[in-house]
XYZ file of C-alpha atoms in Angstrom:
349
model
C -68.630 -33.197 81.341
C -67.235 -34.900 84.696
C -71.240 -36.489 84.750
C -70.407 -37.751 81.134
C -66.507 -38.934 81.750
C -67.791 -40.963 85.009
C -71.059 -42.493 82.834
C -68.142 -43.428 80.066
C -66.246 -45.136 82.572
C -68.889 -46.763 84.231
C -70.393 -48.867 81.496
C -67.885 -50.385 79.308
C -69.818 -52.816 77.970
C -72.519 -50.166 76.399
C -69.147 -47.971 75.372
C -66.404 -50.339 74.909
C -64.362 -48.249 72.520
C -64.516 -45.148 73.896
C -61.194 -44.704 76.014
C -59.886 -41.786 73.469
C -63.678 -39.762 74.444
C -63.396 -40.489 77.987
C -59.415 -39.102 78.304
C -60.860 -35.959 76.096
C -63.893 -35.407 77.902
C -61.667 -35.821 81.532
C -59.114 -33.646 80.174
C -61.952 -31.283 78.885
C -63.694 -31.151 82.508
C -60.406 -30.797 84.535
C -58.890 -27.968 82.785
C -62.389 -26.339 81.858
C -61.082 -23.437 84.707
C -58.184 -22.498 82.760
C -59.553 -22.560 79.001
C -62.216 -20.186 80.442
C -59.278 -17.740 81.847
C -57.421 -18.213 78.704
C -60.116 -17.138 76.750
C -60.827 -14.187 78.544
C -57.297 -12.829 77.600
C -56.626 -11.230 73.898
C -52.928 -12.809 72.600
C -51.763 -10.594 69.686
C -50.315 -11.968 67.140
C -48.059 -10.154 64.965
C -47.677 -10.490 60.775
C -44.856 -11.648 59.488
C -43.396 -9.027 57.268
C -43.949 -9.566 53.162
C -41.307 -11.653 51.605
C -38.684 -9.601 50.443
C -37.010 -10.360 46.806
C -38.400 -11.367 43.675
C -39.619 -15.149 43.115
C -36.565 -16.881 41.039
C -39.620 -18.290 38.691
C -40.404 -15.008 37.564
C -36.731 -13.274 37.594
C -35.819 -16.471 35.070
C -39.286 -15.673 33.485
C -39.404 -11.647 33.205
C -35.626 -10.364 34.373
C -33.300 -12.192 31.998
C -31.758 -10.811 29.112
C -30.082 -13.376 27.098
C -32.407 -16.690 27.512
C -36.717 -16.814 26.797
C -38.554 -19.107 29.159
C -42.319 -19.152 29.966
C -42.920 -19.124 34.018
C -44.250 -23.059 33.790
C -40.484 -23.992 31.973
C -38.742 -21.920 34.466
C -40.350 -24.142 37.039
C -39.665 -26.971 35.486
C -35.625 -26.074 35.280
C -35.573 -25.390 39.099
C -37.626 -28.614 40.531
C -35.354 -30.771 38.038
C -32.029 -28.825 39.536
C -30.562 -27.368 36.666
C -30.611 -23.729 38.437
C -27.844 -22.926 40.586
C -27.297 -19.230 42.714
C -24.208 -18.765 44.770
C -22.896 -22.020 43.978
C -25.977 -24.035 45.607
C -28.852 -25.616 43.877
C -32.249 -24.196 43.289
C -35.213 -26.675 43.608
C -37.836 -24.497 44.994
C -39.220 -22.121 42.309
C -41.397 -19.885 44.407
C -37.969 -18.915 46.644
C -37.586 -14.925 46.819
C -34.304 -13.690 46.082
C -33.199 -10.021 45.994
C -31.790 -8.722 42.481
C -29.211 -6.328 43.819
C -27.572 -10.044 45.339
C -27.076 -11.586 41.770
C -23.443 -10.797 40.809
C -22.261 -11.890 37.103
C -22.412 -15.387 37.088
C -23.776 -15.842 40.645
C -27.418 -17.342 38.560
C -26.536 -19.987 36.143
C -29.129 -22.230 34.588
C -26.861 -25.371 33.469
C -23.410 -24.302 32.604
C -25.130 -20.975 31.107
C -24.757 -17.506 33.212
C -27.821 -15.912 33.510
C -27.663 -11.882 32.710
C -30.396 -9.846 34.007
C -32.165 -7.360 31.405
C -31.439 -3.218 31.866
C -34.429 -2.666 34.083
C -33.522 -5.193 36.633
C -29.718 -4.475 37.109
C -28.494 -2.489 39.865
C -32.178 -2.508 40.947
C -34.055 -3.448 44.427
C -36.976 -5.935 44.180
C -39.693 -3.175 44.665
C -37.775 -0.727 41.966
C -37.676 -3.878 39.252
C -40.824 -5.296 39.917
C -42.384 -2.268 39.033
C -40.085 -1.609 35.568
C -41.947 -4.689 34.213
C -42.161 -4.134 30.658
C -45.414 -2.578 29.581
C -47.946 -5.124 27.874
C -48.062 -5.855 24.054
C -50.868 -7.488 21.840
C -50.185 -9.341 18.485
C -53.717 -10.423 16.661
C -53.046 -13.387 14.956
C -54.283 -15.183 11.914
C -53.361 -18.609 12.951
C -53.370 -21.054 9.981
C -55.086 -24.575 9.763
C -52.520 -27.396 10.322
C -50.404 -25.917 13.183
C -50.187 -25.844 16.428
C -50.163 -23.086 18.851
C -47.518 -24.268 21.569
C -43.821 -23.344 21.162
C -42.356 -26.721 21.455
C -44.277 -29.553 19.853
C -42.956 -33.143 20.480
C -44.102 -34.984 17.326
C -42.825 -32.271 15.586
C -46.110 -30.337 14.051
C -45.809 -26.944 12.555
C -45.874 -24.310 15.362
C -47.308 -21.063 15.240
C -44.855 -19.684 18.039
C -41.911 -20.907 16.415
C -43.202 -19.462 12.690
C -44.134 -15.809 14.528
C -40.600 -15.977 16.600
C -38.952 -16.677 13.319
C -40.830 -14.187 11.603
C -39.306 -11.672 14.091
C -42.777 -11.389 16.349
C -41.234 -10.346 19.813
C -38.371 -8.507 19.367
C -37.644 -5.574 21.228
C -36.991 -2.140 19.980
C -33.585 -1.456 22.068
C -32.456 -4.442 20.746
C -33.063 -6.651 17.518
C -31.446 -9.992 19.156
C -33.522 -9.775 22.429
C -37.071 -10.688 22.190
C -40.001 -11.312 25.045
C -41.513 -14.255 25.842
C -44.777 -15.129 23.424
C -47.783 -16.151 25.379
C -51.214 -17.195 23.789
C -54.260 -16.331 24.846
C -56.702 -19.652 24.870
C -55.541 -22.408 22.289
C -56.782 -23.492 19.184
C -56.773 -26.933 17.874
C -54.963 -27.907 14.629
C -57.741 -28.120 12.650
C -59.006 -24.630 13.952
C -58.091 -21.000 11.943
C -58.720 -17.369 12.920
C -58.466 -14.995 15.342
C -55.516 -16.114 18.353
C -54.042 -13.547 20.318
C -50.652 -13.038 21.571
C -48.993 -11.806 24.586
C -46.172 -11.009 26.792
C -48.017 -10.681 30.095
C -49.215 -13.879 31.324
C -51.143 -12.364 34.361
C -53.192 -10.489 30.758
C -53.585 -13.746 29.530
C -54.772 -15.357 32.424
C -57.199 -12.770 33.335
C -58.536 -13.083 29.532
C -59.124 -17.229 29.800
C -60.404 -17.434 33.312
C -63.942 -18.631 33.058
C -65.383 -16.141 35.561
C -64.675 -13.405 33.331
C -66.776 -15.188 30.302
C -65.129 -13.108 27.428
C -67.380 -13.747 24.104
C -65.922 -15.924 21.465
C -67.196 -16.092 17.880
C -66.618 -18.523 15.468
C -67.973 -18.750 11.700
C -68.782 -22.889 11.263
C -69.403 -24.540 7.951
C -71.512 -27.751 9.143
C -72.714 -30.376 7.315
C -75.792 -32.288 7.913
C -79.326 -31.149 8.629
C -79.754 -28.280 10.905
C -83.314 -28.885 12.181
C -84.843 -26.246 14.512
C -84.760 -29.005 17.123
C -80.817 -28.657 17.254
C -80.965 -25.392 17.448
C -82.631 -24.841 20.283
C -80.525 -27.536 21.996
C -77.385 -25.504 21.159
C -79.035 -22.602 22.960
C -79.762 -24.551 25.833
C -77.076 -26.302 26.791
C -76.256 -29.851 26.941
C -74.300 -32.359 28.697
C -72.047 -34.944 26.793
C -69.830 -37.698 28.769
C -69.894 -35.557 32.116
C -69.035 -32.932 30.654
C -71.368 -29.710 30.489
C -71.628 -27.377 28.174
C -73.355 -23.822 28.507
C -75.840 -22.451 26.038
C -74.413 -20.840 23.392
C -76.157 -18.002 20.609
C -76.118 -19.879 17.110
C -77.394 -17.508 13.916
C -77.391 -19.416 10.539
C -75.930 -17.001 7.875
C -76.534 -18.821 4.717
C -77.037 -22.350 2.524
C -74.928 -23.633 0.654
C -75.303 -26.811 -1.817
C -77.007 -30.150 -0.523
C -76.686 -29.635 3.663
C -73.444 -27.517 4.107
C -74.323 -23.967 6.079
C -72.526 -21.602 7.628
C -73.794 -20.794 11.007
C -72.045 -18.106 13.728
C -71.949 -19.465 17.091
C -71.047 -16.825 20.492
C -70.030 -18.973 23.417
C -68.258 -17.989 27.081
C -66.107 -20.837 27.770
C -63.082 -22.138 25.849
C -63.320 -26.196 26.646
C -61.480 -28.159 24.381
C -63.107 -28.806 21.037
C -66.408 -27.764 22.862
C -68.120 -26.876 19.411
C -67.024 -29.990 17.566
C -68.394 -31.786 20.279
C -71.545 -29.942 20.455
C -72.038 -30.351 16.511
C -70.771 -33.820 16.774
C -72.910 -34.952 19.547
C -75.995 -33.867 16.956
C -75.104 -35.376 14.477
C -73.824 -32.476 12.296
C -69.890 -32.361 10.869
C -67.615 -29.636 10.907
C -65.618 -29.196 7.716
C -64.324 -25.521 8.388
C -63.952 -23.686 11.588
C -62.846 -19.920 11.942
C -62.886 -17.744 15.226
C -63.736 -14.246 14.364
C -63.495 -12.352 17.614
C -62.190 -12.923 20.932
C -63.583 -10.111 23.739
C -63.597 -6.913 21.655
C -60.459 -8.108 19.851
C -61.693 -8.753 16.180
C -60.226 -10.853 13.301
C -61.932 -7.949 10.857
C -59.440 -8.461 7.463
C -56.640 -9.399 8.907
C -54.224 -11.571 6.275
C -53.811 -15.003 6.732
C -51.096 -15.944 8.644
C -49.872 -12.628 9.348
C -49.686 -10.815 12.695
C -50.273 -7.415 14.043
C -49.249 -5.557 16.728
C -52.090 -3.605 18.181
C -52.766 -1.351 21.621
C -53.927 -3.592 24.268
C -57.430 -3.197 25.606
C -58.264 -3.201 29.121
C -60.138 -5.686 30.640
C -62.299 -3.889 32.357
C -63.293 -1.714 29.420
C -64.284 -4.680 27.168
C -68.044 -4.860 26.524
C -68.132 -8.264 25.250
C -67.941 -10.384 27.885
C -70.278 -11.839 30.930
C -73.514 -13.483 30.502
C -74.782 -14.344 26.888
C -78.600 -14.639 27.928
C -79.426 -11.724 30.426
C -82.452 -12.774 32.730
C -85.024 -10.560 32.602
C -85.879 -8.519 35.930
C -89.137 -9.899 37.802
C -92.018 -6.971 37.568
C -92.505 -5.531 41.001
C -95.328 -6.191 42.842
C -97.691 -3.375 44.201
C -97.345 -2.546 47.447
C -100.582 -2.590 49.458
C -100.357 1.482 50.434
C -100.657 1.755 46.213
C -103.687 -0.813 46.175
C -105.556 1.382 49.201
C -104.881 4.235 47.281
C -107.061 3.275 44.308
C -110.519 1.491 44.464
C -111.690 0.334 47.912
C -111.830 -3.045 48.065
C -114.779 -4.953 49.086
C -115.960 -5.557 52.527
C -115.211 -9.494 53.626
C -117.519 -10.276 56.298
């Protein structure tokens, strides 16, 4: 390095902009001595201990007894200041605060005292993060021409606000209390079927992440001609504007008059309007589209519009999900000790 730093410094006119690797290869060669020392000796660092408290997100989220917010509004309440504790303003939603410190009317969000639900009062972080209420599934037959989100700002029917009105959520303890309705994957207007609802967002998340590839089946009425050509791109895979979309299983059921059939397609990902595209890009229309299952959650004869409550299944003991199209294992080869064993091959001169 010294060999290097002098070389540098002797030829500025091959190296003229060079000063900052001639100061670092200098400072590299004079102190080369004690970076050698210093890595010889181990310097133990110690963990800083696990926060302590419950995120205010989630206490505003999970905790509260007499307001309903989703985790992503609760954030958006404490970033836009509307959330005050101990008289100062909350702007950072992921700050950990311990229940046993919020007094009556210590949490406010606006002029509005927060009250914290029976399982949380009185209660140390660890002791009301664990009395989480249990998990509850409601299979849904969503109807054509509504939305699924709670709050819709051109003012579209909502399936949210028709299941909370309906008296979807309530809690047994008490009739004016009710949990917070989370859907599993989305649906677009036009879309009917199978949606499933939740009160455990880490349930729901678990259910949409791609990686998991839960199968979703949908019964399509298409119009136009569906030529064994389009099939087997449908099965394959295609990509459309950048966008690409996996192979999905498609299994006409029947024909109907002139070019309308009704087809079943399976597919692992929940893009938005990924089969409309897929149809659209083919030149085939959809004029009805239902979803039929969703993991090993099934529509079966469920009544339109009406929703059940039903025991939540596992992830990990759902069948239906991973890979639509398993590869088939490669045949092993012979070894050579099995080829010896059997005819002698010929002599090779």
């Amino acid at each position: 390095p010294r060999g290097l730093a002098t070389a540098l410094r002797g030829n500025p006119r091959l190296f003229p902009r060079t000063d900052w690797l001639t100061r670092f290869v200098s400072a590299g060669a004079s102190s080369g001595t004690s970076t050698s020392s210093s890595t010889s000796t181990s310097i133990e660092v110690t963990p800083e201990p696990p926060p302590h408290g419950i995120r205010l997100s989630k206490i505003l989220a999970s905790h509260v007894s007499n307001m309903v917010v989703s985790r992503r509004e609760a954030e958006r309440l404490i970033r836009t200041g509307n959330v005050t504790f101990a008289g100062k303003v909350m702007t950072i939603p992921h700050v950990y605060i311990d229940p046993t410190e919020i007094t009556s009317g210590s949490l406010k969000v606006g002029n509005k005292a927060v009250l914290l639900n029976e399982r949380t009062k009185g209660k140390d972080a660890q002791s009301a993060a664990a009395a989480t209420e249990k998990t509850r599934i409601w299979l849904v037959h969503k109807l054509a021409g509504e939305v699924v989100t709670e709050k819709d700002p051109h003012g579209r029917p909502s399936m949210i606000d028709r299941l909370v009105r309906g008296g979807v959520g309530k809690t047994k303890n008490s009739k004016k209390q009710r949990v917070h309705l989370k859907p599993i994957g989305r649906l677009d207007m036009t879309t009917e079927g199978l949606i499933l609802v939740t009160n455990d967002g880490e349930y729901a998340h678990q259910m949409e992440i791609p990686k998991n590839k839960l199968h979703r089946t949908y019964r399509v009425r298409v119009h136009g001609l569906l030529s064994p050509y389009k099939l087997d791109r449908i099965r394959r895979g295609l990509t459309i504007e950048n966008t690409r979309y996996k192979g999905m299983i498609i299994k006409p059921e029947s024909k109907g008059r002139g070019t309308n059939t009704w087809v079943k397609i399976t597919c692992t990902e929940g893009k938005n309007r990924m089969i409309r595209n897929v149809l659209q890009h083919l030149g085939l229309t959809v004029t009805r589209l239902i979803r039929i299952s969703y993991g090993d959650y099934f529509l079966d004869k469920t009544p339109l519009g009406m929703a059940v409550e039903i025991p939540p299944i596992p992830l990990k003991s759902q069948k239906r999900l991973g890979p639509l199209i398993k590869k088939k294992p490669k045949p092993k080869k012979e070894s050579a000790s099995a080829e010896s064993e059997g005819e002698a091959s010929p002599i090779q001169w």
